[in-house]
Short mmCIF file of C-alpha atoms and ligand atoms in Angstrom, two decimals:
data_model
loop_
_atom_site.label_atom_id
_atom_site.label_comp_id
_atom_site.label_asym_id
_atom_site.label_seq_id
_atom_site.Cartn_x
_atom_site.Cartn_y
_atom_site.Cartn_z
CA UNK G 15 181.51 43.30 90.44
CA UNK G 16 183.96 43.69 93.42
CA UNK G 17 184.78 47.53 92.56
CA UNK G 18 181.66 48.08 91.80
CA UNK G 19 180.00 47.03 95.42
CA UNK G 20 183.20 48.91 96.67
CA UNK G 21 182.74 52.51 94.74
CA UNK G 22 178.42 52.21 95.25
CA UNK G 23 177.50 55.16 97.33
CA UNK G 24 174.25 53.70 99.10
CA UNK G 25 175.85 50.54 100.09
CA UNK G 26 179.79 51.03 100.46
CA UNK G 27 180.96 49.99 103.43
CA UNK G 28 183.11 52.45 103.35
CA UNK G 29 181.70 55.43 105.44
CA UNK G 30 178.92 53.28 107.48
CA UNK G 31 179.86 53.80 111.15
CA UNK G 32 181.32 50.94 113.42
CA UNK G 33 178.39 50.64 115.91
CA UNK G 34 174.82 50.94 114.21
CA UNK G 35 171.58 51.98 115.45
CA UNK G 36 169.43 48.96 114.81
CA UNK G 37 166.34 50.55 114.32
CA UNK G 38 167.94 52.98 111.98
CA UNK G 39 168.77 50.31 109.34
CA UNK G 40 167.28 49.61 106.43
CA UNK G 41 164.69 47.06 106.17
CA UNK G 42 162.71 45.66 103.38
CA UNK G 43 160.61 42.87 102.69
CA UNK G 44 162.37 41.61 99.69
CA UNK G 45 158.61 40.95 97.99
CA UNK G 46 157.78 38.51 100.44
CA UNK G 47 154.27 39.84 102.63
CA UNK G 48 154.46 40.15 106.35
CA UNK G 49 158.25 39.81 106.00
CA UNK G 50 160.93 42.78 107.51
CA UNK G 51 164.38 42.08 106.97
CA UNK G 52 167.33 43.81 107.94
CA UNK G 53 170.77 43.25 107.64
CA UNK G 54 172.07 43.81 110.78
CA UNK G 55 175.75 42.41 109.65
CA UNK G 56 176.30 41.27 106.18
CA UNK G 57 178.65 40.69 103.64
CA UNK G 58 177.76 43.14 101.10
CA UNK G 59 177.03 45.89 103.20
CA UNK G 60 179.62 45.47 105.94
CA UNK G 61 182.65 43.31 104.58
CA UNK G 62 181.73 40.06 106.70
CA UNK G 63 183.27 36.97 105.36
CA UNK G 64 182.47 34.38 107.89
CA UNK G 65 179.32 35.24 109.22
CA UNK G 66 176.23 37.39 108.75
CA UNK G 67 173.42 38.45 111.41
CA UNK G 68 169.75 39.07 110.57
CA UNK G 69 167.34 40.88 112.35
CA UNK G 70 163.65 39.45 110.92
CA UNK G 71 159.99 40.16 111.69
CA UNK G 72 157.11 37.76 110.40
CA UNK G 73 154.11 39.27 110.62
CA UNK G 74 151.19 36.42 112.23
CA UNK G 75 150.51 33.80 109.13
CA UNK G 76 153.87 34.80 107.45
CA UNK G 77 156.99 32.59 107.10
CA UNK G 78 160.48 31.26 105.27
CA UNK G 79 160.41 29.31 102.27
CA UNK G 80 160.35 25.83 103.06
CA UNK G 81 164.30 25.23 101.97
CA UNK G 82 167.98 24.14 103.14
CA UNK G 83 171.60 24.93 103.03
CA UNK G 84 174.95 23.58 103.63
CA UNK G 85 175.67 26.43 106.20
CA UNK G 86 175.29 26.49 109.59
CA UNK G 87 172.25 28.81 110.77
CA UNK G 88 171.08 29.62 114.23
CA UNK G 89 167.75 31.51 115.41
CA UNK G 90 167.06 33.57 118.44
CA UNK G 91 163.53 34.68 119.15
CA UNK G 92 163.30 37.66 120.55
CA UNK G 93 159.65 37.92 120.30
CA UNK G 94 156.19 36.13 119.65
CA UNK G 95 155.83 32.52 118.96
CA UNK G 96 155.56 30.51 115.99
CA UNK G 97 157.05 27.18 114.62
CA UNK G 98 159.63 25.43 113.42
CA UNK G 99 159.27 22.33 110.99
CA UNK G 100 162.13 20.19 110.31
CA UNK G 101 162.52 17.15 107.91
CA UNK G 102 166.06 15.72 109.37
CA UNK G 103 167.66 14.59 106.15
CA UNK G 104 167.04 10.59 106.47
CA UNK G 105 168.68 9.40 102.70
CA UNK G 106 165.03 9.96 101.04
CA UNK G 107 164.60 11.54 97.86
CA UNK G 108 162.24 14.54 99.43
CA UNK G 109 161.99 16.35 102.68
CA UNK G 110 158.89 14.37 104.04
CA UNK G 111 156.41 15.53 106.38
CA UNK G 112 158.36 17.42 108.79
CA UNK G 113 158.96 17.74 112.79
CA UNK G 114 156.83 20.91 114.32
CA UNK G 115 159.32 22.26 117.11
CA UNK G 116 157.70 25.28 119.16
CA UNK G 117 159.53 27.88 119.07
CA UNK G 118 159.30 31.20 121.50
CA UNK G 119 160.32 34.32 122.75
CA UNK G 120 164.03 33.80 124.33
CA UNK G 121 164.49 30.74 122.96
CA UNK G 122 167.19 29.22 120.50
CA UNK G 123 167.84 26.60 117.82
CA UNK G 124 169.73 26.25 115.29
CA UNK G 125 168.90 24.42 111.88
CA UNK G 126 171.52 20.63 111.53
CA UNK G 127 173.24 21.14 108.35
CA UNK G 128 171.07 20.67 105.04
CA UNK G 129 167.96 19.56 106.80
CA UNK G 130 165.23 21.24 104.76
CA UNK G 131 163.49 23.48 107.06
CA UNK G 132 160.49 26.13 107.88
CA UNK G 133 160.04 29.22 109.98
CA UNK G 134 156.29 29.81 110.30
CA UNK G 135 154.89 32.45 112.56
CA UNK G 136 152.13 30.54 113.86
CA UNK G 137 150.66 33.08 116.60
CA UNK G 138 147.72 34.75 114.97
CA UNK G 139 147.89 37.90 117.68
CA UNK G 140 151.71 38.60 117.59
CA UNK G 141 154.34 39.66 115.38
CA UNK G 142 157.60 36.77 115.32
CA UNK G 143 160.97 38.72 115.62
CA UNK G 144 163.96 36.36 115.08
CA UNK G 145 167.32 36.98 115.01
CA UNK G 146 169.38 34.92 112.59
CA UNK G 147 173.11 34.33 112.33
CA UNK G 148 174.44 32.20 109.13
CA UNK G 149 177.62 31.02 108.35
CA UNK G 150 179.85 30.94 104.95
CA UNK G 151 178.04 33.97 103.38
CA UNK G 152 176.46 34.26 100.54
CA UNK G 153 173.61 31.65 101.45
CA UNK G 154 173.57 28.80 99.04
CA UNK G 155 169.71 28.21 99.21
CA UNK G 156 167.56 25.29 98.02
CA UNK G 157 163.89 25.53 98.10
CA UNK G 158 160.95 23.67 97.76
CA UNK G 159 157.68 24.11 96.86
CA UNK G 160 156.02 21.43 99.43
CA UNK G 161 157.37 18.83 101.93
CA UNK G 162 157.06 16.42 98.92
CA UNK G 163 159.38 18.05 96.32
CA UNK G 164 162.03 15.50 95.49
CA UNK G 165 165.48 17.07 97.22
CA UNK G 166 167.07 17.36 93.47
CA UNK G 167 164.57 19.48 92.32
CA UNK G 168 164.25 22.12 94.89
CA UNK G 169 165.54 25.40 93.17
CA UNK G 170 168.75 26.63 93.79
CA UNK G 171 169.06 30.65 94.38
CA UNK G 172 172.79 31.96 94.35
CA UNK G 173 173.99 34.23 95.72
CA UNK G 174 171.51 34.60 97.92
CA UNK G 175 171.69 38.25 98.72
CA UNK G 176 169.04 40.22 100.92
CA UNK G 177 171.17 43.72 99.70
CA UNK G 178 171.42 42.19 96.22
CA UNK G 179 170.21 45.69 94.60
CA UNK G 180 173.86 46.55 96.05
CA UNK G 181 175.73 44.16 94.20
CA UNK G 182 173.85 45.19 90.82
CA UNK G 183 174.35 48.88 91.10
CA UNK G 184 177.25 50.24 88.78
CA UNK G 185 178.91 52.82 89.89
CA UNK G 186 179.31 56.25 87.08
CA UNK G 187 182.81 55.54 86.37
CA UNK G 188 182.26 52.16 85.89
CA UNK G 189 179.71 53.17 83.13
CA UNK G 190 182.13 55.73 81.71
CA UNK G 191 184.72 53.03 80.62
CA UNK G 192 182.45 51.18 78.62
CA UNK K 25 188.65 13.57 123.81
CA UNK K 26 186.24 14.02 121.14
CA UNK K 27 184.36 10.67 121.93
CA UNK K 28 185.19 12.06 125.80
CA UNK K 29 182.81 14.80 124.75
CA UNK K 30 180.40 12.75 123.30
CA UNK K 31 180.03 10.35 126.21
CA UNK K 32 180.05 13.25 129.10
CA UNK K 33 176.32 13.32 130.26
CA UNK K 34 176.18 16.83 131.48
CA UNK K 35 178.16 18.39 128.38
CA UNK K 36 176.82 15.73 125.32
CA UNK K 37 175.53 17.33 122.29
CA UNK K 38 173.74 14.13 122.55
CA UNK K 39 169.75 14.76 124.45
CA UNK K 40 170.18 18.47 124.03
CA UNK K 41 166.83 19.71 122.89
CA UNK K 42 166.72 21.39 119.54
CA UNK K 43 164.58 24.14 120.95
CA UNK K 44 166.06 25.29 123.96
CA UNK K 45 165.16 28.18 126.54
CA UNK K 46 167.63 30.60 126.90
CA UNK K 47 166.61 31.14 130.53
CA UNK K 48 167.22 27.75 131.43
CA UNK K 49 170.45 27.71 129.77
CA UNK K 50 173.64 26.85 132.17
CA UNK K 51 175.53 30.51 132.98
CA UNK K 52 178.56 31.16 134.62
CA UNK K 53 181.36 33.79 135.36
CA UNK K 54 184.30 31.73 134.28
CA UNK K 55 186.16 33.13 137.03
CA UNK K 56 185.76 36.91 135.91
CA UNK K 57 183.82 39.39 138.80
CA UNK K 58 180.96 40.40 137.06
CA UNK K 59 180.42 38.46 134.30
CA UNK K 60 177.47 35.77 133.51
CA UNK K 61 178.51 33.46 130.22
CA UNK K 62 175.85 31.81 128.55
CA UNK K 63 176.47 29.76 125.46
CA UNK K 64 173.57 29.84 123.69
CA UNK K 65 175.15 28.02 120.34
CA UNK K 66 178.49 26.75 120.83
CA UNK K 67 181.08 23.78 119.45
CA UNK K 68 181.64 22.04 122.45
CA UNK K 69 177.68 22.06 123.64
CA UNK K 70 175.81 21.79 120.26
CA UNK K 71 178.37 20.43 117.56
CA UNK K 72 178.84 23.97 115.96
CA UNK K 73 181.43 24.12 113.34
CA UNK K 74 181.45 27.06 112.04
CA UNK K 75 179.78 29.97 114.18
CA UNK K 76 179.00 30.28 117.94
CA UNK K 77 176.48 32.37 119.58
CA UNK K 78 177.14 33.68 123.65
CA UNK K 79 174.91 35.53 125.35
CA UNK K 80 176.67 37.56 128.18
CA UNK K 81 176.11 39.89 130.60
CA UNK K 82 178.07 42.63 132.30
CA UNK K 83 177.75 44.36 135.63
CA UNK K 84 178.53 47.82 135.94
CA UNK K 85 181.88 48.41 135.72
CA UNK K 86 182.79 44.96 134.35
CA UNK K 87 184.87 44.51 130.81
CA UNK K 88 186.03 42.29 128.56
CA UNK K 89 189.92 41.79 128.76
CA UNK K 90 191.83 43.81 125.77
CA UNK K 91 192.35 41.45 123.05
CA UNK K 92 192.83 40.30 119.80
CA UNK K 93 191.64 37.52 117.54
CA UNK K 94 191.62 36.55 113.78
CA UNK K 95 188.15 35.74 113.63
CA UNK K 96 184.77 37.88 113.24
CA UNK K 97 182.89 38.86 115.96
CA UNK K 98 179.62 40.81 116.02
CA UNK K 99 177.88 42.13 119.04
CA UNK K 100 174.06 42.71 119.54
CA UNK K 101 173.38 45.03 122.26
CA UNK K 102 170.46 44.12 124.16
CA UNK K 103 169.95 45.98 127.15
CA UNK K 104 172.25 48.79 128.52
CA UNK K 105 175.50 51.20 127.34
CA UNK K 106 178.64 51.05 127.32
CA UNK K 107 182.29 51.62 125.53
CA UNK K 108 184.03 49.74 123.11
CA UNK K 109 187.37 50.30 122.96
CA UNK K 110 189.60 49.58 119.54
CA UNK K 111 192.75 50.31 118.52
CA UNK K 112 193.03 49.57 115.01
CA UNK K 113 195.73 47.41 113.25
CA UNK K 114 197.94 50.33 112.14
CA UNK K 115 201.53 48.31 111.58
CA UNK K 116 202.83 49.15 114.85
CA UNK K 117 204.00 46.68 117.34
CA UNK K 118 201.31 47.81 120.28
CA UNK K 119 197.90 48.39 120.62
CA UNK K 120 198.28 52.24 121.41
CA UNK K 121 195.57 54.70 122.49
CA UNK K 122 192.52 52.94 121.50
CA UNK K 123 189.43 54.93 120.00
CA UNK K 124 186.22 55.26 122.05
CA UNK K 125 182.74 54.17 121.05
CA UNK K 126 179.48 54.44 122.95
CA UNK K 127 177.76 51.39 122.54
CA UNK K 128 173.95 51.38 123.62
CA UNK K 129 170.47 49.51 123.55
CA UNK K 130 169.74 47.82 119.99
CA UNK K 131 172.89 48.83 118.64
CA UNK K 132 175.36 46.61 116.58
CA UNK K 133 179.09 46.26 115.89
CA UNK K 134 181.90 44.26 114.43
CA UNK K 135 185.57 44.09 115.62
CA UNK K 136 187.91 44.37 112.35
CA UNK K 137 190.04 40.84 112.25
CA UNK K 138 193.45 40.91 114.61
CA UNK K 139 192.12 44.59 115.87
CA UNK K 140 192.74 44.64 119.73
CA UNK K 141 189.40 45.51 121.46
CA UNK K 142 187.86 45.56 124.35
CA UNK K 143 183.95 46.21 126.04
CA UNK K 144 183.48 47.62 129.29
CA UNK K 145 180.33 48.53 130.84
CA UNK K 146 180.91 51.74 131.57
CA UNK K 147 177.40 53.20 132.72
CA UNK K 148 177.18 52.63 136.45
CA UNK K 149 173.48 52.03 137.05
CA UNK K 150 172.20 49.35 134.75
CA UNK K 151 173.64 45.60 133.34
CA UNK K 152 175.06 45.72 129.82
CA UNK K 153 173.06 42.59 127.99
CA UNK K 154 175.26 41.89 124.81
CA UNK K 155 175.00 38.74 122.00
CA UNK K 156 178.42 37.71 120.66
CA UNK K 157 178.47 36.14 117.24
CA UNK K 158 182.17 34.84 116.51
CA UNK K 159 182.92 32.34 113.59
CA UNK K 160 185.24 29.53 113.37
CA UNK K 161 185.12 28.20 116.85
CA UNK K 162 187.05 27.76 119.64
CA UNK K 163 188.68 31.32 119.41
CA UNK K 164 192.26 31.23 119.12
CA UNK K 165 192.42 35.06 121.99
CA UNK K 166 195.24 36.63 122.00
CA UNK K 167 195.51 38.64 125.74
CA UNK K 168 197.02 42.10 126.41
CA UNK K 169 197.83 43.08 130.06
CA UNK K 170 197.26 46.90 128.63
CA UNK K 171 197.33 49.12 125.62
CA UNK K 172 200.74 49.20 125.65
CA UNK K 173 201.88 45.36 125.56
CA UNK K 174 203.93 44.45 121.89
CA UNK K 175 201.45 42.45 120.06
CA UNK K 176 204.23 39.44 120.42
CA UNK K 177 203.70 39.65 124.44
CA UNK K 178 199.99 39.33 124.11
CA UNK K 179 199.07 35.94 125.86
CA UNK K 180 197.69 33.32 123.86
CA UNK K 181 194.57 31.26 125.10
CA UNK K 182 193.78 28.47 122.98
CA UNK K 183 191.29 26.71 122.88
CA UNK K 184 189.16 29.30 124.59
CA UNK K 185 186.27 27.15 125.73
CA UNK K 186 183.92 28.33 128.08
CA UNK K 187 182.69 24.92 128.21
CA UNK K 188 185.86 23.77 128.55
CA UNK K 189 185.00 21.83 131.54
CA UNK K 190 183.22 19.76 129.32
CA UNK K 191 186.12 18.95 127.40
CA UNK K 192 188.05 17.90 130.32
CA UNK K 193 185.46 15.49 131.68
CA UNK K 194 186.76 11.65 131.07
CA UNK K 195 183.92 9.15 130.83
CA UNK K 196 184.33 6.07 133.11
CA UNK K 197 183.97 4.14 129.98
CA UNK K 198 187.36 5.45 128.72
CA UNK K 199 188.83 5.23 132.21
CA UNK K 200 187.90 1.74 131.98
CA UNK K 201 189.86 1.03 128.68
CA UNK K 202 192.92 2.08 130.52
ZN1 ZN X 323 167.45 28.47 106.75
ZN1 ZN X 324 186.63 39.80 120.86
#
């Protein structure tokens, strides 16, 4: 799986230039509406081992999976408004109704390790840009369908790969040994 | 000195809002002309462990110094141009020449691990606005007087706090144990 993320054209990171054009990057909404991602650093498509950096637009009414993960993860908003809703992990068996934290434009917080948490782009008139840095990629991710799903059966997706169509693309040669 | 940096009042990770705006954040030269040093995530500040997130600012004309470090950094560029300057690991025992990049407005780069490197605002009219991502806090810096130093002669800062202030505030509780 290695070689093959190493010898696929479209996402080697061999051959992608040191400094990037932002708005020249992919994005994609991974099937999730009102949802741009791009992969501003990451460890498929650039080699990063330690950390990865996001670059994410919610359209108004759009948001994250409610979910949580043992890595660290912080947000800056770079524009609009929305919320944030938190269910500090107290020893219960589910998330529980959750802390609404305003977030906006300029501002910064990160998520406390494991805490099952929500980005919601609250602001009807404006789109929510975030920019999110996580540690320990790939993101180990637990989610939930409500505030009330016990913590052991939110559903585990891993690896957690936005550039995931990377890691399944085989390269020819790879093919022509089978 | 950790429960020194819990008890300090101005530096506790204790009170901190979870939310916090940027623009209200604490900023600081740290002694370099031309330089303002916000932390907007950091270890000392906000209990980070494994990632830390500065937001910093550089006049025209104003750099980095050339250095080296084993962790991975990403840059954000914000507002403004500029040069980064990198002289890749190639085996020998200086820096040498380093390459030349133009860095600009909504562009994005990493600095390969142990590479020497260095950013310098090099456009003369207009601030250089960059966010620095770095992983396993405090960076252990290696410092270069020029391109020319032996890697071995490359000064060692460590820890590299910028809130290192913090860290070397004693609580009069402690005092008092003395
Ligand atoms: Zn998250
Ligand atoms: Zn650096």
């Amino acid at each position: 799986l290695l070689s093959a993320v190493a010898e696929a054209s479209l996402c080697s990171i061999n051959g992608i230039p040191l400094v990037r054009n932002i708005s020249e990057l992919p994005q994609d909404n991974y099937g999730r509406g009102g949802l741009s991602h791009i992969t501003v650093a990451g460890s498929v498509l650039h080699g990063m081992k330690e950390i990865e950096v996001w670059l994410q637009t919610f359209a108004p009414g759009s948001h994250t999976p409610i979910h949580r993960h043992s890595c660290e993860e912080v947000f800056v908003v770079l524009k609009g408004s929305g919320t944030l809703y938190l269910a500090p992990n107290s020893h219960v068996k589910y998330p529980g109704t959750p802390e609404e934290f305003p977030i906006f434009s300029n501002s910064t917080f990160h998520i406390p390790v494991n805490d099952a948490h929500q980005v919601w782009n609250t602001n009807e008139r404006e789109d929510l840009q975030v920019l999110v840095i996580i540690s320990r990629p790939p993101v180990k991710v637990f989610i939930y369908e409500d505030w009330s799903m016990p913590h052991t059966a939110a559903k585990l997706k891993f690896p957690y790969h936005w550039d995931e169509e990377c890691l399944l693309t085989t390269p020819p040669s790879a093919k022509d040994e089978l």
